[in-house]
Amino acid sequence: MAKEKYNLQEIEAQLEKEPTNPDLWLKKGMALADEKRYDECIIAFSTGLIYDPFHKDLRLQRGRKYTTLDDYRTATAELTLATRLAPENWDTWYYQGVALYLDGRYEQCIKAEKRAIQLTLEDGKGHLPSAVCWVWQANMKLGKPEEAAAILELVDENTPYGNNIDYLERMLLHKGLRDPEIFLDLSRLGELDRPELYYMTMCFGMYNYLYYRGEEDKAVAILKEIAAMDHHHETFVYKQTRQELAARGL
């Protein structure tokens, strides 16, 4: 599905006429997010919430951007409210789970992502690999490899992946269905719309693969490679990389 485009100048012109329209503040925030102006983006979402405090999309997007800014507690608070306002929306549970994981609350992460998994199994939109990946990672963090292995049973080579082929490839690696020697050769994946981000995400998958097999030196080398990349520093995988390096005093 193509990402919706927002024209900031057009939206601001509309806001001159309708300054209390929460949907326009949502669009302004999204336009600012596209320009990576995240602090301003949150202000726009917050302004919209003045006029509609229970606007489910404003709460969802505000929570997501607090995650971007590494404020995971505020993000979780916003996203928890979003799950109450839109309990059938996969995004609310998925992004709540990510914020919880990044805040080190792995048990709660698993609960949120399992709800996301339930919803995506019902709609079949290809979200499954990403939610499964977070459950796998959280279980591994908790020292529960059996539970991590069990969640992998939900995915195989025929699983719909939408825009999440990198997450699916990571899960197939952990299932033993991908050759680690060529895992980071993206040419085998064909045409990709976000090759740099895919590569970064799959590198982190290789980090997990090596780390949980006791190959610490090789795993840390992968982390350092990701950290040295000059793009996508706002992404979840980059945040995970920073956390893993910091835990090692690096």
Coordinates of N, CA and C in Angstrom, one line a residue:
M1 N 0.8 -1.2 0.0 CA 0.0 0.0 0.0 C 0.9 1.2 0.0
A2 N 0.6 2.2 -0.9 CA 1.4 3.4 -1.0 C 1.2 4.3 0.2
K3 N 2.3 4.9 0.7 CA 2.2 5.8 1.8 C 1.5 7.1 1.4
E4 N 0.6 7.5 2.2 CA -0.1 8.8 1.9 C 0.8 10.0 1.9
K5 N 0.7 10.8 1.0 CA 1.5 12.0 0.9 C 0.8 13.2 1.5
Y6 N 1.5 14.1 2.2 CA 1.0 15.2 2.8 C 1.7 16.5 2.3
N7 N 0.9 17.5 2.0 CA 1.5 18.8 1.5 C 1.4 19.8 2.7
L8 N 2.5 20.1 3.3 CA 2.5 20.9 4.5 C 1.9 22.3 4.3
Q9 N 2.2 22.9 3.2 CA 1.7 24.2 2.9 C 0.2 24.2 2.7
E10 N -0.3 23.2 2.0 CA -1.7 23.1 1.7 C -2.5 22.9 3.1
I11 N -1.9 22.1 3.9 CA -2.5 21.8 5.2 C -2.6 23.0 6.1
E12 N -1.5 23.8 6.1 CA -1.4 25.0 6.9 C -2.4 26.0 6.4
A13 N -2.6 26.1 5.1 CA -3.6 27.0 4.5 C -5.0 26.6 4.9
Q14 N -5.3 25.3 5.0 CA -6.6 24.8 5.5 C -6.8 25.1 6.9
L15 N -5.7 25.0 7.7 CA -5.8 25.3 9.2 C -6.1 26.8 9.4
E16 N -5.7 27.6 8.5 CA -6.0 29.0 8.7 C -7.5 29.2 8.7
K17 N -8.2 28.4 8.0 CA -9.7 28.5 7.9 C -10.4 27.6 8.9
E18 N -9.7 26.5 9.3 CA -10.3 25.6 10.3 C -9.3 25.3 11.4
P19 N -9.0 26.2 12.2 CA -7.9 26.0 13.2 C -8.3 25.0 14.3
T20 N -9.5 24.6 14.5 CA -9.9 23.7 15.5 C -10.2 22.3 14.9
N21 N -9.8 22.0 13.7 CA -10.1 20.8 13.0 C -9.0 19.7 13.4
P22 N -9.3 18.7 14.2 CA -8.3 17.8 14.7 C -7.7 17.0 13.5
D23 N -8.5 16.7 12.5 CA -8.0 15.9 11.4 C -6.9 16.7 10.6
L24 N -7.1 18.0 10.5 CA -6.0 18.8 9.9 C -4.8 18.8 10.7
W25 N -4.9 18.9 12.0 CA -3.7 18.8 12.9 C -3.0 17.5 12.8
L26 N -3.8 16.4 12.6 CA -3.2 15.1 12.4 C -2.4 15.1 11.1
K27 N -3.0 15.7 10.0 CA -2.3 15.7 8.7 C -1.0 16.6 8.8
K28 N -1.1 17.7 9.6 CA 0.1 18.5 9.7 C 1.2 17.8 10.4
G29 N 0.8 17.1 11.5 CA 1.8 16.3 12.2 C 2.5 15.2 11.3
M30 N 1.7 14.6 10.5 CA 2.2 13.6 9.6 C 3.1 14.2 8.5
A31 N 2.8 15.4 8.1 CA 3.6 16.1 7.1 C 5.0 16.5 7.7
L32 N 4.9 16.9 9.0 CA 6.2 17.3 9.7 C 7.0 16.0 10.0
A33 N 6.3 14.9 10.3 CA 7.1 13.6 10.5 C 7.8 13.2 9.2
D34 N 7.1 13.4 8.1 CA 7.8 13.1 6.8 C 9.1 13.8 6.6
E35 N 9.2 15.0 7.2 CA 10.4 15.9 7.1 C 11.3 15.7 8.3
K36 N 10.9 14.6 9.1 CA 11.7 14.3 10.3 C 11.8 15.4 11.3
R37 N 10.8 16.3 11.4 CA 10.7 17.4 12.3 C 9.8 16.9 13.5
Y38 N 10.4 16.0 14.3 CA 9.5 15.2 15.2 C 9.0 16.0 16.4
D39 N 9.8 16.9 16.9 CA 9.3 17.8 18.0 C 8.1 18.6 17.6
E40 N 8.2 19.2 16.4 CA 7.1 20.0 15.9 C 5.9 19.1 15.6
C41 N 6.2 17.9 15.1 CA 5.2 16.9 14.8 C 4.3 16.6 16.1
I42 N 5.0 16.4 17.2 CA 4.3 16.1 18.4 C 3.4 17.3 18.9
I43 N 3.9 18.5 18.7 CA 3.2 19.7 19.0 C 1.9 19.8 18.2
A44 N 2.0 19.4 16.9 CA 0.8 19.4 16.0 C -0.2 18.4 16.5
F45 N 0.2 17.2 16.8 CA -0.7 16.2 17.4 C -1.3 16.6 18.7
S46 N -0.5 17.2 19.5 CA -1.0 17.7 20.8 C -2.0 18.8 20.7
T47 N -1.8 19.7 19.7 CA -2.8 20.7 19.4 C -4.1 20.1 19.0
G48 N -4.0 19.1 18.1 CA -5.3 18.5 17.6 C -6.0 17.8 18.8
L49 N -5.3 17.3 19.8 CA -5.9 16.6 20.9 C -6.7 17.6 21.8
I50 N -6.3 18.9 21.7 CA -7.0 19.9 22.5 C -8.5 19.9 22.0
Y51 N -8.7 19.7 20.7 CA -10.0 19.8 20.1 C -10.7 18.5 20.1
D52 N -10.0 17.4 20.2 CA -10.6 16.1 20.3 C -9.7 15.2 21.1
P53 N -9.8 15.2 22.4 CA -8.9 14.4 23.3 C -8.9 12.9 23.1
F54 N -10.0 12.4 22.5 CA -10.1 11.0 22.3 C -10.0 10.6 20.8
H55 N -9.3 11.4 20.0 CA -9.1 11.1 18.6 C -8.1 9.9 18.5
K56 N -8.5 8.8 18.1 CA -7.7 7.6 18.2 C -6.4 7.7 17.3
D57 N -6.5 8.3 16.1 CA -5.3 8.4 15.3 C -4.3 9.4 15.8
L58 N -4.8 10.5 16.4 CA -3.8 11.4 17.0 C -3.1 10.7 18.2
R59 N -3.8 10.0 19.0 CA -3.2 9.3 20.1 C -2.1 8.3 19.6
L60 N -2.5 7.5 18.6 CA -1.6 6.5 18.0 C -0.4 7.2 17.4
Q61 N -0.5 8.2 16.6 CA 0.6 8.8 16.0 C 1.5 9.6 17.0
R62 N 0.9 10.2 18.0 CA 1.6 10.9 19.0 C 2.5 9.9 19.8
G63 N 1.9 8.7 20.1 CA 2.6 7.7 20.8 C 3.8 7.2 20.0
R64 N 3.6 7.0 18.7 CA 4.7 6.5 17.8 C 5.8 7.5 17.8
K65 N 5.5 8.8 17.8 CA 6.6 9.8 17.7 C 7.3 9.9 19.0
Y66 N 6.6 9.7 20.1 CA 7.4 9.7 21.4 C 8.3 8.5 21.4
T67 N 8.0 7.4 20.8 CA 8.9 6.3 20.6 C 10.1 6.7 19.8
T68 N 9.9 7.4 18.7 CA 10.9 8.0 17.9 C 11.9 8.8 18.7
L69 N 11.4 9.6 19.6 CA 12.2 10.5 20.5 C 12.7 9.8 21.7
D70 N 12.6 8.5 21.8 CA 13.1 7.6 22.9 C 12.4 7.9 24.3
D71 N 11.2 8.5 24.2 CA 10.5 8.6 25.5 C 9.5 7.5 25.5
Y72 N 9.9 6.3 26.0 CA 9.1 5.1 25.9 C 8.0 5.1 26.8
R73 N 8.1 5.7 28.0 CA 7.0 5.7 29.0 C 5.9 6.5 28.5
T74 N 6.2 7.7 28.0 CA 5.1 8.5 27.4 C 4.5 7.9 26.2
A75 N 5.3 7.3 25.4 CA 4.8 6.5 24.2 C 3.9 5.4 24.6
T76 N 4.2 4.7 25.6 CA 3.4 3.6 26.1 C 2.1 4.1 26.6
A77 N 2.1 5.2 27.4 CA 0.9 5.8 27.9 C -0.1 6.2 26.8
E78 N 0.5 6.8 25.7 CA -0.3 7.2 24.6 C -0.9 6.0 23.8
L79 N 0.0 5.1 23.6 CA -0.4 3.9 22.8 C -1.4 3.0 23.6
T80 N -1.3 3.0 24.9 CA -2.2 2.2 25.7 C -3.6 2.8 25.6
L81 N -3.7 4.1 25.6 CA -5.0 4.8 25.4 C -5.5 4.5 23.9
A82 N -4.6 4.5 23.0 CA -4.9 4.2 21.6 C -5.5 2.8 21.5
T83 N -5.0 1.8 22.3 CA -5.6 0.5 22.2 C -7.0 0.4 22.8
R84 N -7.3 1.3 23.7 CA -8.6 1.4 24.3 C -9.6 2.1 23.3
L85 N -9.1 3.1 22.6 CA -9.9 3.8 21.7 C -10.2 3.0 20.4
A86 N -9.2 2.2 20.0 CA -9.3 1.5 18.7 C -8.8 0.0 18.9
P87 N -9.5 -0.8 19.7 CA -8.9 -2.1 20.1 C -8.8 -3.1 18.9
E88 N -9.4 -2.8 17.8 CA -9.3 -3.7 16.6 C -8.3 -3.2 15.6
N89 N -7.6 -2.2 16.0 CA -6.5 -1.6 15.1 C -5.2 -2.3 15.4
W90 N -4.7 -3.0 14.5 CA -3.4 -3.7 14.6 C -2.3 -2.8 15.0
D91 N -2.2 -1.6 14.4 CA -1.2 -0.7 14.7 C -1.0 -0.3 16.2
T92 N -2.1 -0.1 16.8 CA -2.1 0.3 18.2 C -1.4 -0.7 19.1
W93 N -1.7 -2.0 18.9 CA -1.1 -3.0 19.7 C 0.4 -3.2 19.3
Y94 N 0.6 -3.2 18.0 CA 2.0 -3.5 17.5 C 3.0 -2.4 18.1
Y95 N 2.6 -1.1 17.9 CA 3.5 -0.1 18.3 C 3.6 0.1 19.8
Q96 N 2.5 -0.3 20.5 CA 2.6 -0.4 22.0 C 3.6 -1.4 22.4
G97 N 3.6 -2.6 21.7 CA 4.5 -3.7 22.0 C 6.0 -3.2 21.8
V98 N 6.2 -2.5 20.7 CA 7.6 -2.0 20.4 C 8.0 -1.1 21.5
A99 N 7.2 -0.1 21.8 CA 7.6 0.8 22.9 C 7.9 0.1 24.2
L100 N 7.1 -0.9 24.5 CA 7.3 -1.7 25.7 C 8.7 -2.4 25.7
Y101 N 8.9 -3.0 24.5 CA 10.2 -3.7 24.3 C 11.4 -2.8 24.5
L102 N 11.3 -1.6 23.9 CA 12.4 -0.7 24.0 C 12.6 -0.1 25.4
D103 N 11.5 -0.2 26.2 CA 11.6 0.2 27.6 C 12.0 -0.9 28.5
G104 N 12.3 -2.1 27.9 CA 12.7 -3.2 28.7 C 11.7 -4.0 29.4
R105 N 10.4 -3.8 29.0 CA 9.3 -4.5 29.6 C 8.8 -5.6 28.7
Y106 N 9.6 -6.7 28.7 CA 9.4 -7.7 27.7 C 8.1 -8.5 27.9
E107 N 7.7 -8.8 29.1 CA 6.5 -9.6 29.3 C 5.3 -8.8 28.8
Q108 N 5.3 -7.5 29.1 CA 4.1 -6.7 28.6 C 4.2 -6.6 27.0
C109 N 5.4 -6.5 26.5 CA 5.6 -6.4 25.1 C 5.0 -7.7 24.4
I110 N 5.2 -8.8 25.0 CA 4.7 -10.1 24.4 C 3.2 -10.1 24.4
K111 N 2.6 -9.6 25.5 CA 1.1 -9.5 25.6 C 0.5 -8.6 24.5
A112 N 1.2 -7.5 24.3 CA 0.7 -6.5 23.2 C 0.9 -7.1 21.8
E113 N 2.0 -7.7 21.6 CA 2.3 -8.2 20.3 C 1.4 -9.5 20.0
K114 N 1.1 -10.2 21.0 CA 0.3 -11.4 20.7 C -1.2 -10.9 20.3
R115 N -1.6 -9.8 20.9 CA -2.9 -9.3 20.4 C -2.8 -8.8 19.0
A116 N -1.6 -8.2 18.6 CA -1.4 -7.8 17.3 C -1.4 -9.0 16.3
I117 N -0.8 -10.1 16.8 CA -0.8 -11.3 16.0 C -2.2 -11.8 15.8
Q118 N -3.0 -11.8 16.8 CA -4.4 -12.3 16.7 C -5.1 -11.5 15.6
L119 N -4.9 -10.2 15.7 CA -5.6 -9.3 14.7 C -5.2 -9.5 13.3
T120 N -3.9 -9.7 13.1 CA -3.4 -9.9 11.7 C -3.7 -11.3 11.2
L121 N -3.8 -12.3 12.1 CA -4.3 -13.6 11.6 C -5.7 -13.5 11.1
E122 N -6.5 -12.5 11.6 CA -7.8 -12.4 11.2 C -7.9 -11.6 9.9
D123 N -7.0 -10.6 9.7 CA -7.2 -9.7 8.5 C -6.3 -10.2 7.3
G124 N -5.2 -10.9 7.7 CA -4.3 -11.4 6.6 C -3.6 -10.4 5.8
K125 N -3.3 -9.3 6.4 CA -2.7 -8.1 5.7 C -1.1 -8.2 5.6
G126 N -0.5 -9.2 6.1 CA 0.9 -9.3 6.0 C 1.7 -8.7 7.1
H127 N 1.0 -8.4 8.2 CA 1.7 -7.8 9.4 C 2.4 -8.9 10.2
L128 N 2.1 -10.1 10.0 CA 2.5 -11.2 11.0 C 4.0 -11.2 11.3
P129 N 4.9 -11.2 10.2 CA 6.3 -11.4 10.5 C 6.9 -10.4 11.5
S130 N 6.5 -9.1 11.4 CA 7.0 -8.1 12.3 C 6.6 -8.3 13.8
A131 N 5.3 -8.7 14.0 CA 4.8 -8.9 15.4 C 5.5 -10.2 15.9
V132 N 5.6 -11.2 15.1 CA 6.3 -12.5 15.6 C 7.7 -12.2 15.9
C133 N 8.4 -11.3 15.2 CA 9.8 -11.0 15.5 C 9.9 -10.4 16.9
W134 N 9.0 -9.5 17.2 CA 9.2 -8.8 18.5 C 8.9 -9.8 19.7
V135 N 7.9 -10.7 19.4 CA 7.7 -11.7 20.5 C 8.9 -12.6 20.6
W136 N 9.5 -13.0 19.5 CA 10.7 -13.9 19.5 C 11.8 -13.2 20.3
Q137 N 12.0 -11.9 20.0 CA 13.1 -11.2 20.6 C 12.8 -11.0 22.1
A138 N 11.6 -10.7 22.5 CA 11.3 -10.5 23.9 C 11.4 -11.8 24.7
N139 N 11.0 -12.9 24.1 CA 11.2 -14.2 24.8 C 12.7 -14.6 24.9
M140 N 13.5 -14.3 23.9 CA 14.9 -14.5 24.0 C 15.5 -13.7 25.1
K141 N 15.1 -12.4 25.2 CA 15.6 -11.5 26.3 C 15.2 -12.1 27.7
L142 N 14.1 -12.7 27.8 CA 13.6 -13.3 29.0 C 14.2 -14.7 29.3
G143 N 15.1 -15.1 28.4 CA 15.7 -16.5 28.6 C 14.7 -17.6 28.4
K144 N 13.8 -17.4 27.5 CA 12.8 -18.4 27.2 C 12.9 -18.9 25.7
P145 N 13.9 -19.6 25.4 CA 14.1 -20.0 24.0 C 13.0 -21.0 23.5
E146 N 12.4 -21.8 24.4 CA 11.3 -22.7 23.9 C 10.1 -21.9 23.5
E147 N 9.8 -20.8 24.2 CA 8.6 -20.0 23.8 C 9.0 -19.2 22.5
A148 N 10.2 -18.8 22.4 CA 10.7 -18.1 21.2 C 10.5 -19.0 20.0
A149 N 11.0 -20.3 20.2 CA 10.9 -21.2 19.1 C 9.4 -21.5 18.7
A150 N 8.6 -21.5 19.7 CA 7.1 -21.8 19.5 C 6.5 -20.8 18.6
I151 N 6.8 -19.5 18.8 CA 6.2 -18.4 18.1 C 6.6 -18.5 16.6
L152 N 7.7 -19.1 16.3 CA 8.2 -19.2 14.9 C 7.3 -20.1 14.1
E153 N 6.6 -21.0 14.8 CA 5.7 -21.9 14.1 C 4.6 -21.2 13.3
L154 N 4.4 -19.9 13.6 CA 3.4 -19.1 12.9 C 3.8 -18.7 11.6
V155 N 5.1 -18.7 11.3 CA 5.6 -18.2 10.0 C 6.3 -19.3 9.2
D156 N 6.2 -19.3 7.9 CA 7.0 -20.1 7.0 C 7.2 -19.4 5.7
E157 N 7.7 -20.0 4.7 CA 8.1 -19.4 3.5 C 6.9 -18.9 2.7
N158 N 5.7 -19.3 3.0 CA 4.5 -18.9 2.4 C 3.7 -17.8 3.1
T159 N 4.2 -17.4 4.2 CA 3.6 -16.3 5.0 C 3.5 -15.0 4.3
P160 N 2.3 -14.4 4.2 CA 2.2 -13.0 3.6 C 3.0 -12.1 4.4
Y161 N 3.8 -11.2 3.8 CA 4.7 -10.3 4.5 C 4.5 -8.8 4.2
G162 N 3.6 -8.5 3.3 CA 3.4 -7.1 3.0 C 4.7 -6.3 2.8
N163 N 5.0 -5.3 3.6 CA 6.3 -4.6 3.5 C 7.3 -5.1 4.5
N164 N 7.1 -6.3 5.0 CA 7.9 -6.8 6.1 C 8.7 -8.0 5.7
I165 N 9.2 -8.0 4.5 CA 10.0 -9.2 4.0 C 11.3 -9.3 4.9
D166 N 11.9 -8.2 5.4 CA 13.1 -8.3 6.2 C 12.8 -9.0 7.5
Y167 N 11.6 -8.7 8.1 CA 11.3 -9.4 9.4 C 11.0 -10.9 9.1
L168 N 10.4 -11.2 8.0 CA 10.1 -12.6 7.6 C 11.4 -13.3 7.4
E169 N 12.3 -12.7 6.7 CA 13.6 -13.4 6.5 C 14.4 -13.6 7.8
R170 N 14.3 -12.7 8.7 CA 14.9 -12.9 10.0 C 14.3 -14.1 10.7
M171 N 13.0 -14.2 10.7 CA 12.4 -15.4 11.4 C 12.7 -16.7 10.7
L172 N 12.8 -16.7 9.4 CA 13.2 -17.9 8.6 C 14.6 -18.3 8.9
L173 N 15.5 -17.3 9.2 CA 16.8 -17.5 9.6 C 16.9 -18.3 10.9
H174 N 16.1 -17.8 11.8 CA 16.0 -18.4 13.2 C 15.4 -19.8 13.1
K175 N 14.6 -20.1 12.1 CA 14.0 -21.4 12.0 C 14.9 -22.4 11.3
G176 N 16.0 -21.9 10.8 CA 17.0 -22.7 10.1 C 16.6 -22.9 8.6
L177 N 15.8 -22.0 8.1 CA 15.4 -22.1 6.7 C 16.1 -21.1 5.8
R178 N 17.1 -20.4 6.3 CA 17.9 -19.5 5.5 C 19.4 -19.8 5.8
D179 N 20.2 -19.7 4.8 CA 21.6 -19.9 4.9 C 22.3 -18.7 5.5
P180 N 22.9 -18.8 6.7 CA 23.5 -17.6 7.3 C 24.7 -17.0 6.5
E181 N 25.3 -17.9 5.6 CA 26.4 -17.4 4.8 C 26.0 -16.4 3.8
I182 N 24.8 -16.5 3.3 CA 24.4 -15.5 2.2 C 23.2 -14.7 2.7
F183 N 22.9 -14.7 4.0 CA 21.7 -14.0 4.5 C 21.8 -12.5 4.2
L184 N 22.9 -11.9 4.3 CA 23.0 -10.4 4.1 C 23.2 -10.1 2.6
D185 N 23.1 -11.0 1.7 CA 23.1 -10.7 0.3 C 21.7 -10.3 -0.2
L186 N 21.4 -9.0 -0.2 CA 20.1 -8.6 -0.5 C 19.7 -8.8 -2.0
S187 N 20.7 -9.1 -2.8 CA 20.4 -9.3 -4.2 C 19.4 -10.4 -4.4
R188 N 19.4 -11.3 -3.5 CA 18.5 -12.5 -3.6 C 17.1 -12.2 -3.3
L189 N 16.8 -11.0 -2.8 CA 15.5 -10.6 -2.5 C 14.8 -9.8 -3.6
G190 N 15.5 -9.6 -4.7 CA 14.9 -8.9 -5.8 C 14.8 -7.4 -5.6
E191 N 13.8 -6.7 -6.2 CA 13.7 -5.3 -6.1 C 13.1 -4.9 -4.7
L192 N 13.8 -4.1 -4.0 CA 13.4 -3.6 -2.7 C 13.1 -2.1 -2.8
D193 N 12.1 -1.7 -2.1 CA 11.8 -0.2 -2.1 C 12.6 0.5 -1.0
R194 N 13.2 -0.2 0.0 CA 13.9 0.5 1.0 C 15.2 -0.3 1.3
P195 N 16.1 -0.4 0.4 CA 17.2 -1.3 0.5 C 18.1 -1.1 1.7
E196 N 18.4 0.2 2.0 CA 19.2 0.5 3.2 C 18.6 0.1 4.5
L197 N 17.3 0.3 4.6 CA 16.6 0.0 5.9 C 16.5 -1.6 6.0
Y198 N 16.2 -2.2 4.8 CA 16.2 -3.7 4.8 C 17.5 -4.3 5.3
Y199 N 18.6 -3.7 4.8 CA 19.9 -4.2 5.1 C 20.2 -4.0 6.6
M200 N 19.9 -2.8 7.1 CA 20.1 -2.6 8.5 C 19.3 -3.6 9.4
T201 N 18.0 -3.8 9.0 CA 17.1 -4.7 9.8 C 17.6 -6.1 9.8
M202 N 18.1 -6.5 8.6 CA 18.6 -7.9 8.5 C 19.9 -8.1 9.2
C203 N 20.7 -7.0 9.2 CA 22.0 -7.1 10.0 C 21.7 -7.4 11.4
F204 N 20.6 -6.7 12.0 CA 20.3 -7.0 13.4 C 19.8 -8.4 13.6
G205 N 19.1 -8.9 12.6 CA 18.7 -10.3 12.6 C 20.0 -11.2 12.7
M206 N 21.0 -10.9 11.9 CA 22.2 -11.6 11.9 C 22.9 -11.5 13.3
Y207 N 22.9 -10.3 13.9 CA 23.4 -10.1 15.2 C 22.8 -11.0 16.2
N208 N 21.4 -11.1 16.2 CA 20.7 -12.0 17.1 C 21.1 -13.5 16.8
Y209 N 21.2 -13.8 15.6 CA 21.6 -15.2 15.2 C 23.0 -15.6 15.8
L210 N 23.9 -14.7 15.6 CA 25.3 -14.9 16.2 C 25.3 -14.9 17.7
Y211 N 24.7 -13.9 18.3 CA 24.8 -13.7 19.7 C 24.2 -14.9 20.4
Y212 N 23.0 -15.4 20.0 CA 22.4 -16.5 20.7 C 23.1 -17.8 20.4
R213 N 24.0 -17.8 19.5 CA 24.9 -19.0 19.3 C 26.2 -18.8 20.0
G214 N 26.4 -17.8 20.8 CA 27.6 -17.6 21.5 C 28.8 -17.0 20.8
E215 N 28.5 -16.5 19.6 CA 29.6 -15.9 18.8 C 29.6 -14.3 19.1
E216 N 29.9 -14.0 20.3 CA 29.9 -12.6 20.8 C 30.7 -11.6 19.9
D217 N 31.9 -12.0 19.6 CA 32.7 -11.0 18.8 C 32.1 -10.7 17.5
K218 N 31.7 -11.7 16.8 CA 31.1 -11.5 15.5 C 29.8 -10.7 15.6
A219 N 29.0 -11.0 16.7 CA 27.8 -10.3 16.9 C 28.0 -8.8 17.2
V220 N 29.0 -8.5 18.0 CA 29.3 -7.1 18.3 C 29.8 -6.4 17.0
A221 N 30.5 -7.1 16.2 CA 31.0 -6.5 14.9 C 29.8 -6.0 14.1
I222 N 28.8 -6.8 14.1 CA 27.5 -6.5 13.3 C 26.9 -5.2 13.9
L223 N 26.8 -5.2 15.3 CA 26.3 -4.0 15.9 C 27.0 -2.7 15.6
K224 N 28.3 -2.8 15.6 CA 29.2 -1.7 15.2 C 29.0 -1.2 13.8
E225 N 28.7 -2.2 12.9 CA 28.4 -1.9 11.5 C 27.2 -1.1 11.4
I226 N 26.1 -1.6 12.1 CA 24.8 -0.8 12.1 C 25.0 0.6 12.6
A227 N 25.7 0.7 13.8 CA 25.9 2.0 14.4 C 26.6 3.0 13.5
A228 N 27.4 2.5 12.7 CA 28.2 3.3 11.8 C 27.4 3.8 10.6
M229 N 26.3 3.2 10.4 CA 25.5 3.7 9.2 C 25.0 5.1 9.4
D230 N 24.9 5.9 8.4 CA 24.6 7.3 8.5 C 23.1 7.6 8.1
H231 N 22.3 6.6 8.2 CA 20.9 6.7 7.8 C 20.0 6.0 8.8
H232 N 18.7 6.4 8.7 CA 17.6 5.7 9.5 C 17.9 5.6 11.0
H233 N 18.4 6.7 11.6 CA 18.7 6.7 13.0 C 17.4 6.8 13.8
E234 N 16.3 7.0 13.2 CA 15.1 7.1 13.9 C 14.4 5.8 14.0
T235 N 14.9 4.8 13.4 CA 14.2 3.5 13.4 C 14.4 2.6 14.6
F236 N 13.5 1.7 14.8 CA 13.5 0.8 15.9 C 14.9 0.0 16.0
V237 N 15.3 -0.5 14.8 CA 16.5 -1.3 14.8 C 17.7 -0.6 15.2
Y238 N 17.8 0.7 14.8 CA 18.9 1.5 15.2 C 18.9 1.8 16.7
K239 N 17.7 2.0 17.3 CA 17.5 2.1 18.7 C 18.0 0.9 19.5
Q240 N 17.6 -0.3 19.0 CA 18.0 -1.6 19.6 C 19.5 -1.7 19.5
T241 N 20.1 -1.3 18.4 CA 21.5 -1.4 18.3 C 22.2 -0.5 19.3
R242 N 21.8 0.7 19.5 CA 22.3 1.6 20.5 C 22.2 1.0 21.9
Q243 N 21.0 0.4 22.2 CA 20.8 -0.2 23.5 C 21.8 -1.4 23.7
E244 N 22.0 -2.3 22.7 CA 22.8 -3.4 22.9 C 24.3 -3.0 23.0
L245 N 24.7 -2.0 22.3 CA 26.1 -1.5 22.5 C 26.3 -0.9 23.9
A246 N 25.3 -0.1 24.3 CA 25.4 0.6 25.6 C 25.4 -0.5 26.7
A247 N 24.7 -1.6 26.6 CA 24.7 -2.6 27.6 C 26.1 -3.3 27.7
R248 N 26.9 -3.1 26.7 CA 28.3 -3.7 26.7 C 29.3 -2.6 27.0
G249 N 28.8 -1.4 27.3 CA 29.7 -0.3 27.6 C 30.4 0.2 26.3
L250 N 29.8 0.0 25.2 CA 30.4 0.5 23.9 C 29.7 1.7 23.3

